[in-house]
PDB file of C-alpha atoms in Angstrom:
ATOM      1  CA  MET D   3      47.570  14.083 -43.965  1.00 38.00           C
ATOM      2  CA  ALA D   4      45.816  15.904 -41.150  1.00 44.00           C
ATOM      3  CA  LYS D   5      42.589  15.926 -43.159  1.00 46.00           C
ATOM      4  CA  LYS D   6      42.837  12.179 -43.782  1.00 45.00           C
ATOM      5  CA  GLU D   7      43.407  11.508 -40.095  1.00 42.00           C
ATOM      6  CA  LYS D   8      40.397  13.665 -39.251  1.00 45.00           C
ATOM      7  CA  GLU D   9      38.226  11.771 -41.732  1.00 44.00           C
ATOM      8  CA  LYS D  10      39.512   8.445 -40.448  1.00 43.00           C
ATOM      9  CA  PHE D  11      38.257   9.040 -36.933  1.00 43.00           C
ATOM     10  CA  ASN D  12      35.130  11.060 -37.622  1.00 55.00           C
ATOM     11  CA  ASP D  13      32.641   8.345 -36.618  1.00 57.00           C
ATOM     12  CA  PHE D  14      33.053   9.041 -32.837  1.00 64.00           C
ATOM     13  CA  GLY D  15      33.036   5.308 -32.105  1.00 65.00           C
ATOM     14  CA  LEU D  16      29.385   4.892 -33.124  1.00 64.00           C
ATOM     15  CA  GLY D  17      30.058   3.111 -36.414  1.00 61.00           C
ATOM     16  CA  GLU D  18      29.833   4.512 -39.929  1.00 62.00           C
ATOM     17  CA  LYS D  19      27.305   2.006 -41.242  1.00 61.00           C
ATOM     18  CA  SER D  20      23.593   1.878 -40.458  1.00 57.00           C
ATOM     19  CA  SER D  21      21.604  -1.169 -41.501  1.00 51.00           C
ATOM     20  CA  SER D  22      18.378   0.679 -42.366  1.00 53.00           C
ATOM     21  CA  ASP D  23      16.518   3.972 -42.233  1.00 59.00           C
ATOM     22  CA  GLY D  24      15.438   5.032 -38.774  1.00 66.00           C
ATOM     23  CA  TYR D  25      18.840   4.190 -37.313  1.00 70.00           C
ATOM     24  CA  ARG D  26      19.366   5.835 -33.944  1.00 80.00           C
ATOM     25  CA  ALA D  27      22.744   5.557 -32.242  1.00 75.00           C
ATOM     26  CA  LEU D  28      21.687   7.266 -29.004  1.00 78.00           C
ATOM     27  CA  ASN D  29      18.310   6.988 -27.299  1.00 80.00           C
ATOM     28  CA  LYS D  30      16.579   9.992 -25.736  1.00 79.00           C
ATOM     29  CA  ASP D  31      17.541   8.830 -22.230  1.00 77.00           C
ATOM     30  CA  GLY D  32      21.231   8.762 -23.170  1.00 76.00           C
ATOM     31  CA  THR D  33      21.600   4.985 -23.529  1.00 78.00           C
ATOM     32  CA  PHE D  34      23.235   3.608 -26.646  1.00 75.00           C
ATOM     33  CA  ASN D  35      20.933   1.859 -29.097  1.00 74.00           C
ATOM     34  CA  ILE D  36      23.437  -0.944 -29.589  1.00 72.00           C
ATOM     35  CA  THR D  37      23.291  -4.604 -28.588  1.00 74.00           C
ATOM     36  CA  LYS D  38      26.102  -7.147 -28.471  1.00 72.00           C
ATOM     37  CA  THR D  39      25.638 -10.832 -29.238  1.00 76.00           C
ATOM     38  CA  ASN D  40      27.715 -14.037 -29.225  1.00 77.00           C
ATOM     39  CA  ILE D  41      29.486 -13.078 -25.993  1.00 78.00           C
ATOM     40  CA  PRO D  42      30.369 -15.921 -23.595  1.00 84.00           C
ATOM     41  CA  PHE D  43      28.175 -15.924 -20.493  1.00 74.00           C
ATOM     42  CA  PHE D  44      30.938 -15.236 -17.972  1.00 72.00           C
ATOM     43  CA  GLU D  45      32.335 -12.370 -20.068  1.00 77.00           C
ATOM     44  CA  ARG D  46      28.926 -10.683 -19.945  1.00 76.00           C
ATOM     45  CA  LEU D  47      28.721 -10.802 -16.159  1.00 77.00           C
ATOM     46  CA  ASN D  48      29.356  -7.540 -14.338  1.00 81.00           C
ATOM     47  CA  PHE D  49      27.635  -7.804 -10.974  1.00 82.00           C
ATOM     48  CA  PHE D  50      28.956  -4.511  -9.597  1.00 83.00           C
ATOM     49  CA  HIS D  51      27.773  -2.472 -12.583  1.00 81.00           C
ATOM     50  CA  THR D  52      24.375  -4.187 -12.562  1.00 85.00           C
ATOM     51  CA  LEU D  53      23.809  -3.689  -8.824  1.00 86.00           C
ATOM     52  CA  VAL D  54      25.027  -0.076  -8.818  1.00 84.00           C
ATOM     53  CA  THR D  55      23.014   1.030 -11.855  1.00 82.00           C
ATOM     54  CA  MET D  56      19.696  -0.810 -11.330  1.00 87.00           C
ATOM     55  CA  LYS D  57      16.671   0.989  -9.909  1.00 89.00           C
ATOM     56  CA  TRP D  58      16.479   1.434  -6.129  1.00 89.00           C
ATOM     57  CA  SER D  59      13.294  -0.636  -5.930  1.00 92.00           C
ATOM     58  CA  ARG D  60      14.950  -3.560  -7.719  1.00 93.00           C
ATOM     59  CA  PHE D  61      18.104  -3.196  -5.621  1.00 91.00           C
ATOM     60  CA  PHE D  62      16.293  -3.351  -2.282  1.00 92.00           C
ATOM     61  CA  GLY D  63      13.985  -6.052  -3.629  1.00 93.00           C
ATOM     62  CA  LEU D  64      17.022  -8.154  -4.563  1.00 92.00           C
ATOM     63  CA  ILE D  65      18.611  -7.588  -1.137  1.00 92.00           C
ATOM     64  CA  ILE D  66      15.415  -8.636   0.686  1.00 93.00           C
ATOM     65  CA  ILE D  67      14.829 -11.672  -1.517  1.00 94.00           C
ATOM     66  CA  GLY D  68      18.450 -12.751  -1.125  1.00 92.00           C
ATOM     67  CA  TYR D  69      18.214 -12.308   2.646  1.00 93.00           C
ATOM     68  CA  PHE D  70      15.158 -14.552   2.880  1.00 94.00           C
ATOM     69  CA  ILE D  71      16.569 -17.185   0.525  1.00 94.00           C
ATOM     70  CA  VAL D  72      19.805 -17.469   2.529  1.00 94.00           C
ATOM     71  CA  ASN D  73      17.894 -17.769   5.799  1.00 94.00           C
ATOM     72  CA  LEU D  74      15.542 -20.369   4.328  1.00 95.00           C
ATOM     73  CA  PHE D  75      18.575 -22.315   3.114  1.00 95.00           C
ATOM     74  CA  PHE D  76      20.289 -22.352   6.516  1.00 94.00           C
ATOM     75  CA  ALA D  77      17.006 -22.987   8.323  1.00 93.00           C
ATOM     76  CA  THR D  78      16.614 -26.100   6.174  1.00 94.00           C
ATOM     77  CA  ILE D  79      20.136 -27.232   7.101  1.00 94.00           C
ATOM     78  CA  TYR D  80      19.443 -26.713  10.827  1.00 91.00           C
ATOM     79  CA  SER D  81      16.196 -28.670  10.452  1.00 91.00           C
ATOM     80  CA  MET D  82      18.034 -31.515   8.714  1.00 92.00           C
ATOM     81  CA  ILE D  83      20.623 -31.602  11.508  1.00 91.00           C
ATOM     82  CA  GLY D  84      17.769 -31.581  14.013  1.00 88.00           C
ATOM     83  CA  VAL D  85      16.305 -28.740  16.033  1.00 84.00           C
ATOM     84  CA  GLU D  86      17.297 -30.673  19.157  1.00 86.00           C
ATOM     85  CA  HIS D  87      20.787 -29.369  18.391  1.00 86.00           C
ATOM     86  CA  LEU D  88      19.496 -25.833  18.940  1.00 87.00           C
ATOM     87  CA  THR D  89      19.101 -25.176  22.642  1.00 85.00           C
ATOM     88  CA  GLY D  90      16.108 -23.168  23.840  1.00 81.00           C
ATOM     89  CA  THR D  91      13.710 -24.116  21.056  1.00 82.00           C
ATOM     90  CA  LYS D  92      10.105 -24.602  22.132  1.00 81.00           C
ATOM     91  CA  GLY D  93       8.337 -25.438  18.874  1.00 78.00           C
ATOM     92  CA  MET D  94       6.054 -28.457  18.994  1.00 84.00           C
ATOM     93  CA  THR D  95       5.040 -28.861  15.359  1.00 88.00           C
ATOM     94  CA  PRO D  96       7.478 -29.206  12.423  1.00 88.00           C
ATOM     95  CA  PHE D  97       6.384 -25.777  11.159  1.00 89.00           C
ATOM     96  CA  GLU D  98       7.070 -24.112  14.542  1.00 88.00           C
ATOM     97  CA  GLN D  99      10.443 -25.823  14.751  1.00 89.00           C
ATOM     98  CA  TYR D 100      11.340 -24.716  11.240  1.00 91.00           C
ATOM     99  CA  MET D 101      10.367 -21.123  12.025  1.00 92.00           C
ATOM    100  CA  GLU D 102      12.563 -21.153  15.125  1.00 89.00           C
ATOM    101  CA  ALA D 103      15.435 -22.438  12.984  1.00 91.00           C
ATOM    102  CA  PHE D 104      14.697 -19.667  10.480  1.00 93.00           C
ATOM    103  CA  PHE D 105      14.804 -16.896  13.105  1.00 91.00           C
ATOM    104  CA  PHE D 106      17.935 -18.411  14.649  1.00 90.00           C
ATOM    105  CA  SER D 107      19.497 -18.244  11.185  1.00 92.00           C
ATOM    106  CA  ALA D 108      18.432 -14.571  10.900  1.00 91.00           C
ATOM    107  CA  GLN D 109      20.124 -13.828  14.239  1.00 90.00           C
ATOM    108  CA  THR D 110      23.261 -15.740  13.273  1.00 90.00           C
ATOM    109  CA  ILE D 111      23.732 -14.156   9.840  1.00 91.00           C
ATOM    110  CA  THR D 112      23.469 -10.684  11.371  1.00 87.00           C
ATOM    111  CA  THR D 113      25.740 -11.726  14.295  1.00 81.00           C
ATOM    112  CA  LEU D 114      22.969 -10.427  16.536  1.00 81.00           C
ATOM    113  CA  GLY D 115      21.904 -13.303  18.774  1.00 75.00           C
ATOM    114  CA  TYR D 116      19.507 -12.850  21.688  1.00 78.00           C
ATOM    115  CA  GLY D 117      20.959 -15.696  23.754  1.00 76.00           C
ATOM    116  CA  ARG D 118      17.842 -17.875  23.999  1.00 80.00           C
ATOM    117  CA  VAL D 119      18.685 -20.204  21.116  1.00 85.00           C
ATOM    118  CA  ALA D 120      22.238 -21.461  20.612  1.00 86.00           C
ATOM    119  CA  PRO D 121      23.853 -24.230  18.536  1.00 88.00           C
ATOM    120  CA  LEU D 122      24.647 -27.490  20.276  1.00 88.00           C
ATOM    121  CA  GLY D 123      27.019 -30.072  18.858  1.00 88.00           C
ATOM    122  CA  LEU D 124      29.760 -29.989  16.260  1.00 92.00           C
ATOM    123  CA  ALA D 125      27.563 -29.996  13.129  1.00 92.00           C
ATOM    124  CA  ALA D 126      25.290 -27.152  14.282  1.00 90.00           C
ATOM    125  CA  ASN D 127      28.261 -25.058  15.422  1.00 91.00           C
ATOM    126  CA  ILE D 128      30.078 -25.534  12.106  1.00 93.00           C
ATOM    127  CA  VAL D 129      26.997 -24.417  10.160  1.00 93.00           C
ATOM    128  CA  ALA D 130      26.504 -21.424  12.486  1.00 91.00           C
ATOM    129  CA  ALA D 131      30.161 -20.411  12.107  1.00 92.00           C
ATOM    130  CA  ILE D 132      29.948 -20.598   8.310  1.00 93.00           C
ATOM    131  CA  GLU D 133      26.720 -18.615   8.308  1.00 92.00           C
ATOM    132  CA  SER D 134      28.091 -15.875  10.561  1.00 91.00           C
ATOM    133  CA  MET D 135      31.149 -15.502   8.317  1.00 93.00           C
ATOM    134  CA  LEU D 136      28.895 -15.376   5.248  1.00 92.00           C
ATOM    135  CA  GLY D 137      26.778 -12.738   6.998  1.00 91.00           C
ATOM    136  CA  LEU D 138      29.787 -10.519   7.718  1.00 91.00           C
ATOM    137  CA  LEU D 139      30.951 -10.734   4.107  1.00 92.00           C
ATOM    138  CA  SER D 140      27.450 -10.189   2.690  1.00 91.00           C
ATOM    139  CA  PHE D 141      26.689  -7.129   4.794  1.00 89.00           C
ATOM    140  CA  ALA D 142      30.110  -5.662   4.042  1.00 91.00           C
ATOM    141  CA  LEU D 143      29.367  -6.140   0.330  1.00 90.00           C
ATOM    142  CA  ALA D 144      25.880  -4.609   0.704  1.00 90.00           C
ATOM    143  CA  THR D 145      27.366  -1.633   2.544  1.00 90.00           C
ATOM    144  CA  GLY D 146      29.904  -1.110  -0.231  1.00 90.00           C
ATOM    145  CA  LEU D 147      27.162  -1.265  -2.876  1.00 89.00           C
ATOM    146  CA  LEU D 148      25.042   1.257  -0.951  1.00 88.00           C
ATOM    147  CA  TYR D 149      28.020   3.592  -0.714  1.00 86.00           C
ATOM    148  CA  GLY D 150      28.704   3.120  -4.414  1.00 83.00           C
ATOM    149  CA  ARG D 151      25.104   3.986  -5.286  1.00 85.00           C
ATOM    150  CA  PHE D 152      24.992   7.054  -3.022  1.00 82.00           C
ATOM    151  CA  SER D 153      28.422   8.339  -4.070  1.00 77.00           C
ATOM    152  CA  LYS D 154      27.660   7.999  -7.789  1.00 76.00           C
ATOM    153  CA  PRO D 155      26.801  11.394  -9.328  1.00 73.00           C
ATOM    154  CA  ASN D 156      23.100  11.428 -10.128  1.00 72.00           C
ATOM    155  CA  THR D 157      22.391  14.703 -11.843  1.00 75.00           C
ATOM    156  CA  LYS D 158      19.166  14.582 -13.862  1.00 84.00           C
ATOM    157  CA  ILE D 159      19.799  16.926 -16.753  1.00 91.00           C
ATOM    158  CA  ARG D 160      16.589  17.689 -18.640  1.00 93.00           C
ATOM    159  CA  TYR D 161      16.552  18.378 -22.360  1.00 95.00           C
ATOM    160  CA  SER D 162      13.757  19.795 -24.463  1.00 95.00           C
ATOM    161  CA  ASP D 163      11.765  17.067 -26.180  1.00 94.00           C
ATOM    162  CA  LYS D 164      12.304  18.723 -29.533  1.00 94.00           C
ATOM    163  CA  ALA D 165      14.857  20.866 -31.314  1.00 95.00           C
ATOM    164  CA  VAL D 166      13.997  23.778 -33.593  1.00 96.00           C
ATOM    165  CA  ILE D 167      15.280  25.679 -36.592  1.00 95.00           C
ATOM    166  CA  ALA D 168      14.727  29.338 -35.714  1.00 95.00           C
ATOM    167  CA  PRO D 169      16.043  32.749 -36.803  1.00 95.00           C
ATOM    168  CA  TYR D 170      19.451  33.559 -35.371  1.00 93.00           C
ATOM    169  CA  GLN D 171      20.889  36.998 -36.043  1.00 91.00           C
ATOM    170  CA  ASN D 172      20.651  37.365 -39.845  1.00 91.00           C
ATOM    171  CA  ILE D 173      20.710  33.604 -40.501  1.00 94.00           C
ATOM    172  CA  ASN D 174      18.999  30.549 -38.984  1.00 95.00           C
ATOM    173  CA  GLY D 175      20.144  28.292 -36.186  1.00 95.00           C
ATOM    174  CA  PHE D 176      19.649  24.796 -34.850  1.00 96.00           C
ATOM    175  CA  MET D 177      18.512  25.088 -31.207  1.00 96.00           C
ATOM    176  CA  PHE D 178      17.431  23.033 -28.215  1.00 96.00           C
ATOM    177  CA  ARG D 179      17.142  23.662 -24.494  1.00 95.00           C
ATOM    178  CA  VAL D 180      18.769  22.130 -21.443  1.00 95.00           C
ATOM    179  CA  VAL D 181      18.211  22.715 -17.731  1.00 94.00           C
ATOM    180  CA  ASN D 182      19.244  21.220 -14.404  1.00 92.00           C
ATOM    181  CA  PRO D 183      15.964  20.857 -12.452  1.00 90.00           C
ATOM    182  CA  GLN D 184      17.720  19.873  -9.215  1.00 87.00           C
ATOM    183  CA  LYS D 185      19.261  22.163  -6.595  1.00 85.00           C
ATOM    184  CA  ASN D 186      22.812  20.873  -6.925  1.00 85.00           C
ATOM    185  CA  GLN D 187      25.126  23.336  -8.609  1.00 88.00           C
ATOM    186  CA  LEU D 188      26.924  22.397 -11.812  1.00 91.00           C
ATOM    187  CA  LEU D 189      30.112  24.229 -12.748  1.00 92.00           C
ATOM    188  CA  GLU D 190      32.217  24.407 -15.917  1.00 93.00           C
ATOM    189  CA  VAL D 191      29.441  22.972 -18.056  1.00 94.00           C
ATOM    190  CA  GLU D 192      30.609  21.998 -21.533  1.00 95.00           C
ATOM    191  CA  ILE D 193      28.423  20.682 -24.333  1.00 95.00           C
ATOM    192  CA  ASN D 194      29.234  19.097 -27.682  1.00 94.00           C
ATOM    193  CA  VAL D 195      26.801  18.479 -30.524  1.00 95.00           C
ATOM    194  CA  SER D 196      27.498  16.196 -33.470  1.00 93.00           C
ATOM    195  CA  LEU D 197      25.515  15.571 -36.632  1.00 93.00           C
ATOM    196  CA  SER D 198      25.244  12.094 -38.121  1.00 90.00           C
ATOM    197  CA  VAL D 199      23.886  11.767 -41.679  1.00 90.00           C
ATOM    198  CA  LYS D 200      23.802   9.084 -44.339  1.00 88.00           C
ATOM    199  CA  ARG D 201      26.010   9.529 -47.354  1.00 85.00           C
ATOM    200  CA  ASN D 202      24.387   9.875 -50.742  1.00 82.00           C
ATOM    201  CA  ASP D 203      23.448   6.485 -52.240  1.00 78.00           C
ATOM    202  CA  SER D 204      25.126   4.638 -49.393  1.00 78.00           C
ATOM    203  CA  ASP D 205      24.384   3.116 -45.987  1.00 76.00           C
ATOM    204  CA  LEU D 206      27.575   4.622 -44.603  1.00 82.00           C
ATOM    205  CA  ARG D 207      27.300   7.688 -42.403  1.00 85.00           C
ATOM    206  CA  ASN D 208      29.269  10.893 -41.977  1.00 87.00           C
ATOM    207  CA  PHE D 209      29.743  12.589 -38.606  1.00 90.00           C
ATOM    208  CA  TYR D 210      30.312  16.306 -38.096  1.00 92.00           C
ATOM    209  CA  ASN D 211      31.095  18.339 -34.997  1.00 93.00           C
ATOM    210  CA  LEU D 212      28.749  21.328 -34.970  1.00 94.00           C
ATOM    211  CA  GLU D 213      30.157  24.707 -34.037  1.00 94.00           C
ATOM    212  CA  LEU D 214      28.093  26.286 -31.264  1.00 95.00           C
ATOM    213  CA  GLU D 215      27.365  29.875 -30.364  1.00 94.00           C
ATOM    214  CA  ARG D 216      28.636  29.004 -26.897  1.00 92.00           C
ATOM    215  CA  LYS D 217      29.871  25.542 -25.946  1.00 92.00           C
ATOM    216  CA  LYS D 218      30.916  26.203 -22.340  1.00 93.00           C
ATOM    217  CA  VAL D 219      29.567  28.162 -19.374  1.00 93.00           C
ATOM    218  CA  MET D 220      31.095  28.487 -15.932  1.00 93.00           C
ATOM    219  CA  PHE D 221      27.758  28.392 -14.070  1.00 91.00           C
ATOM    220  CA  PHE D 222      24.480  26.660 -14.903  1.00 89.00           C
ATOM    221  CA  PRO D 223      21.734  27.992 -12.593  1.00 88.00           C
ATOM    222  CA  SER D 224      19.184  28.723 -15.333  1.00 88.00           C
ATOM    223  CA  MET D 225      17.887  27.304 -18.612  1.00 91.00           C
ATOM    224  CA  TRP D 226      20.388  27.222 -21.477  1.00 93.00           C
ATOM    225  CA  THR D 227      19.431  27.389 -25.143  1.00 94.00           C
ATOM    226  CA  ILE D 228      22.104  25.683 -27.230  1.00 94.00           C
ATOM    227  CA  VAL D 229      22.541  27.289 -30.657  1.00 96.00           C
ATOM    228  CA  HIS D 230      24.363  26.080 -33.739  1.00 96.00           C
ATOM    229  CA  PRO D 231      24.493  28.908 -36.308  1.00 96.00           C
ATOM    230  CA  ILE D 232      23.693  27.541 -39.769  1.00 95.00           C
ATOM    231  CA  ASP D 233      26.222  29.629 -41.683  1.00 93.00           C
ATOM    232  CA  LYS D 234      28.181  28.788 -44.832  1.00 93.00           C
ATOM    233  CA  GLU D 235      30.621  26.665 -42.806  1.00 93.00           C
ATOM    234  CA  SER D 236      27.844  24.560 -41.268  1.00 94.00           C
ATOM    235  CA  PRO D 237      27.243  21.004 -42.571  1.00 93.00           C
ATOM    236  CA  MET D 238      23.532  21.923 -42.409  1.00 94.00           C
ATOM    237  CA  HIS D 239      23.960  24.801 -44.841  1.00 92.00           C
ATOM    238  CA  ASN D 240      21.464  24.563 -47.731  1.00 90.00           C
ATOM    239  CA  LEU D 241      19.912  21.383 -46.267  1.00 91.00           C
ATOM    240  CA  SER D 242      16.113  21.399 -46.117  1.00 92.00           C
ATOM    241  CA  LYS D 243      13.779  19.533 -43.818  1.00 93.00           C
ATOM    242  CA  GLU D 244      13.288  16.881 -46.501  1.00 94.00           C
ATOM    243  CA  ASP D 245      17.057  16.548 -46.980  1.00 92.00           C
ATOM    244  CA  LEU D 246      17.604  15.806 -43.288  1.00 93.00           C
ATOM    245  CA  LEU D 247      14.798  13.238 -43.318  1.00 92.00           C
ATOM    246  CA  ILE D 248      16.228  11.517 -46.393  1.00 90.00           C
ATOM    247  CA  LYS D 249      19.704  11.521 -44.865  1.00 90.00           C
ATOM    248  CA  ASP D 250      18.240  10.073 -41.624  1.00 90.00           C
ATOM    249  CA  ALA D 251      19.944  12.844 -39.636  1.00 92.00           C
ATOM    250  CA  GLU D 252      20.673  12.443 -35.931  1.00 92.00           C
ATOM    251  CA  PHE D 253      21.965  15.180 -33.639  1.00 95.00           C
ATOM    252  CA  ILE D 254      24.049  13.630 -30.846  1.00 93.00           C
ATOM    253  CA  VAL D 255      24.434  15.690 -27.669  1.00 95.00           C
ATOM    254  CA  MET D 256      27.101  15.176 -24.999  1.00 94.00           C
ATOM    255  CA  LEU D 257      27.195  17.300 -21.824  1.00 95.00           C
ATOM    256  CA  LYS D 258      29.977  17.330 -19.243  1.00 94.00           C
ATOM    257  CA  ALA D 259      29.990  19.256 -15.970  1.00 94.00           C
ATOM    258  CA  PHE D 260      31.467  19.357 -12.471  1.00 93.00           C
ATOM    259  CA  ASP D 261      28.991  18.592  -9.686  1.00 90.00           C
ATOM    260  CA  GLU D 262      29.731  20.827  -6.706  1.00 87.00           C
ATOM    261  CA  SER D 263      27.818  18.544  -4.311  1.00 83.00           C
ATOM    262  CA  SER D 264      29.758  15.347  -5.030  1.00 81.00           C
ATOM    263  CA  SER D 265      32.962  17.035  -6.294  1.00 84.00           C
ATOM    264  CA  LEU D 266      32.839  14.646  -9.243  1.00 86.00           C
ATOM    265  CA  PRO D 267      32.390  15.123 -12.988  1.00 91.00           C
ATOM    266  CA  VAL D 268      28.976  14.241 -14.405  1.00 91.00           C
ATOM    267  CA  TYR D 269      28.017  13.296 -17.934  1.00 91.00           C
ATOM    268  CA  SER D 270      24.725  13.373 -19.775  1.00 92.00           C
ATOM    269  CA  ARG D 271      23.712  12.362 -23.303  1.00 92.00           C
ATOM    270  CA  THR D 272      20.725  12.563 -25.584  1.00 93.00           C
ATOM    271  CA  SER D 273      19.925  12.845 -29.284  1.00 93.00           C
ATOM    272  CA  TYR D 274      17.427  14.348 -31.692  1.00 95.00           C
ATOM    273  CA  LYS D 275      16.278  12.735 -34.924  1.00 94.00           C
ATOM    274  CA  ALA D 276      15.261  14.696 -38.012  1.00 93.00           C
ATOM    275  CA  ASP D 277      11.554  14.132 -37.272  1.00 92.00           C
ATOM    276  CA  GLU D 278      12.053  15.720 -33.835  1.00 94.00           C
ATOM    277  CA  LEU D 279      13.316  18.893 -35.475  1.00 95.00           C
ATOM    278  CA  PHE D 280      10.683  21.624 -35.915  1.00 95.00           C
ATOM    279  CA  TRP D 281      11.266  24.273 -38.558  1.00 95.00           C
ATOM    280  CA  GLY D 282      10.013  27.840 -38.191  1.00 94.00           C
ATOM    281  CA  GLU D 283       9.565  27.677 -34.412  1.00 95.00           C
ATOM    282  CA  LYS D 284      11.433  29.315 -31.560  1.00 94.00           C
ATOM    283  CA  PHE D 285      11.452  28.679 -27.825  1.00 94.00           C
ATOM    284  CA  ILE D 286       9.488  31.161 -25.740  1.00 92.00           C
ATOM    285  CA  TYR D 287      11.143  33.067 -22.918  1.00 89.00           C
ATOM    286  CA  ALA D 288      10.940  31.018 -19.725  1.00 86.00           C
ATOM    287  CA  ALA D 289      12.323  33.516 -17.177  1.00 82.00           C
ATOM    288  CA  ASN D 290      10.648  36.310 -15.240  1.00 83.00           C
ATOM    289  CA  ARG D 291      11.357  38.523 -12.243  1.00 82.00           C
ATOM    290  CA  ASP D 292       9.688  37.524  -8.980  1.00 77.00           C
ATOM    291  CA  ASN D 293      10.382  39.478  -5.760  1.00 79.00           C
ATOM    292  CA  GLY D 294      13.827  40.480  -6.928  1.00 78.00           C
ATOM    293  CA  LYS D 295      14.745  36.948  -8.052  1.00 83.00           C
ATOM    294  CA  LEU D 296      14.968  35.444 -11.499  1.00 84.00           C
ATOM    295  CA  ASN D 297      12.342  32.702 -11.752  1.00 88.00           C
ATOM    296  CA  ILE D 298      12.905  29.943 -14.345  1.00 86.00           C
ATOM    297  CA  ASP D 299       9.730  28.125 -15.359  1.00 89.00           C
ATOM    298  CA  VAL D 300      11.066  24.661 -16.185  1.00 90.00           C
ATOM    299  CA  GLY D 301       7.597  23.642 -17.375  1.00 91.00           C
ATOM    300  CA  LEU D 302       8.093  25.893 -20.403  1.00 91.00           C
ATOM    301  CA  ILE D 303      11.176  24.047 -21.642  1.00 93.00           C
ATOM    302  CA  ASN D 304       9.263  22.593 -24.625  1.00 94.00           C
ATOM    303  CA  HIS D 305       7.038  25.579 -25.402  1.00 94.00           C
ATOM    304  CA  THR D 306       7.593  27.233 -28.768  1.00 94.00           C
ATOM    305  CA  GLU D 307       5.928  29.740 -31.045  1.00 94.00           C
ATOM    306  CA  LYS D 308       5.783  30.026 -34.834  1.00 95.00           C
ATOM    307  CA  VAL D 309       8.259  32.386 -36.552  1.00 93.00           C
ATOM    308  CA  GLY D 310       9.425  33.084 -40.056  1.00 91.00           C
ATOM    309  CA  LEU D 311      12.846  31.835 -41.134  1.00 90.00           C
ATOM    310  CA  ASN D 312      15.611  33.889 -42.701  1.00 84.00           C
TER     311      ASN D 312
END
């Protein structure tokens, strides 16, 4: 019964069926290679997630564009009401009057106000009151989004571009490298590696958890070479390079750690396909002593040398 339950849930939520060769569940950057269709528009909307996860350049660009659009909108309303309902305006041409309405809108939405221009009449005051309330809500929302972006753990774990099959003790091992190039300290780092392969004469896939030489370390200040010993218990035992290519093998990596800077857990993902696996190579040593300190050359993370296999 226990074995059946284990087999029942051995797809890790990635799906047992692949539509064609070259299937990749997880991209190199950790994003899932899965799309969803036929979802109603409003069910797809997630403004908070989009604004918190987009690039900083796009985020600030969206804030600036939104700021100008809102001010142009209210400047148009003030112009339609009539700039004579804004005291202190001195513009002579329609363009100058519109620009004064625009800058009055900018002062109103930020609740700044320099005192020279003020609304006059019921209509102008109602619009100014609505705009000031909208400004307070908008800037409170923008502040919350900025806090959300800054407070979100942003550890940039770096993985080697390739994995290798290299000698390990008296057998061979599947290996890849991982390093934290930033200065923040990661604690209680735990890593899991799974193997996804196609079944014989079928589009369905099997998933296996790979046993690692070491799956958890308390500290992570240097470069870590992850090793899966290919012993008799390994699902890779007796599989050749050609076998892994035929089975469209994918090695799925999941890393979890505690970020000391933010006091929050961080997660990182990547994967290696069979054609990114190099046989008969091993990673070169990337550490050396320098003035009493251990120096880790992160630039050597992908450097390997040829070796004979066991």
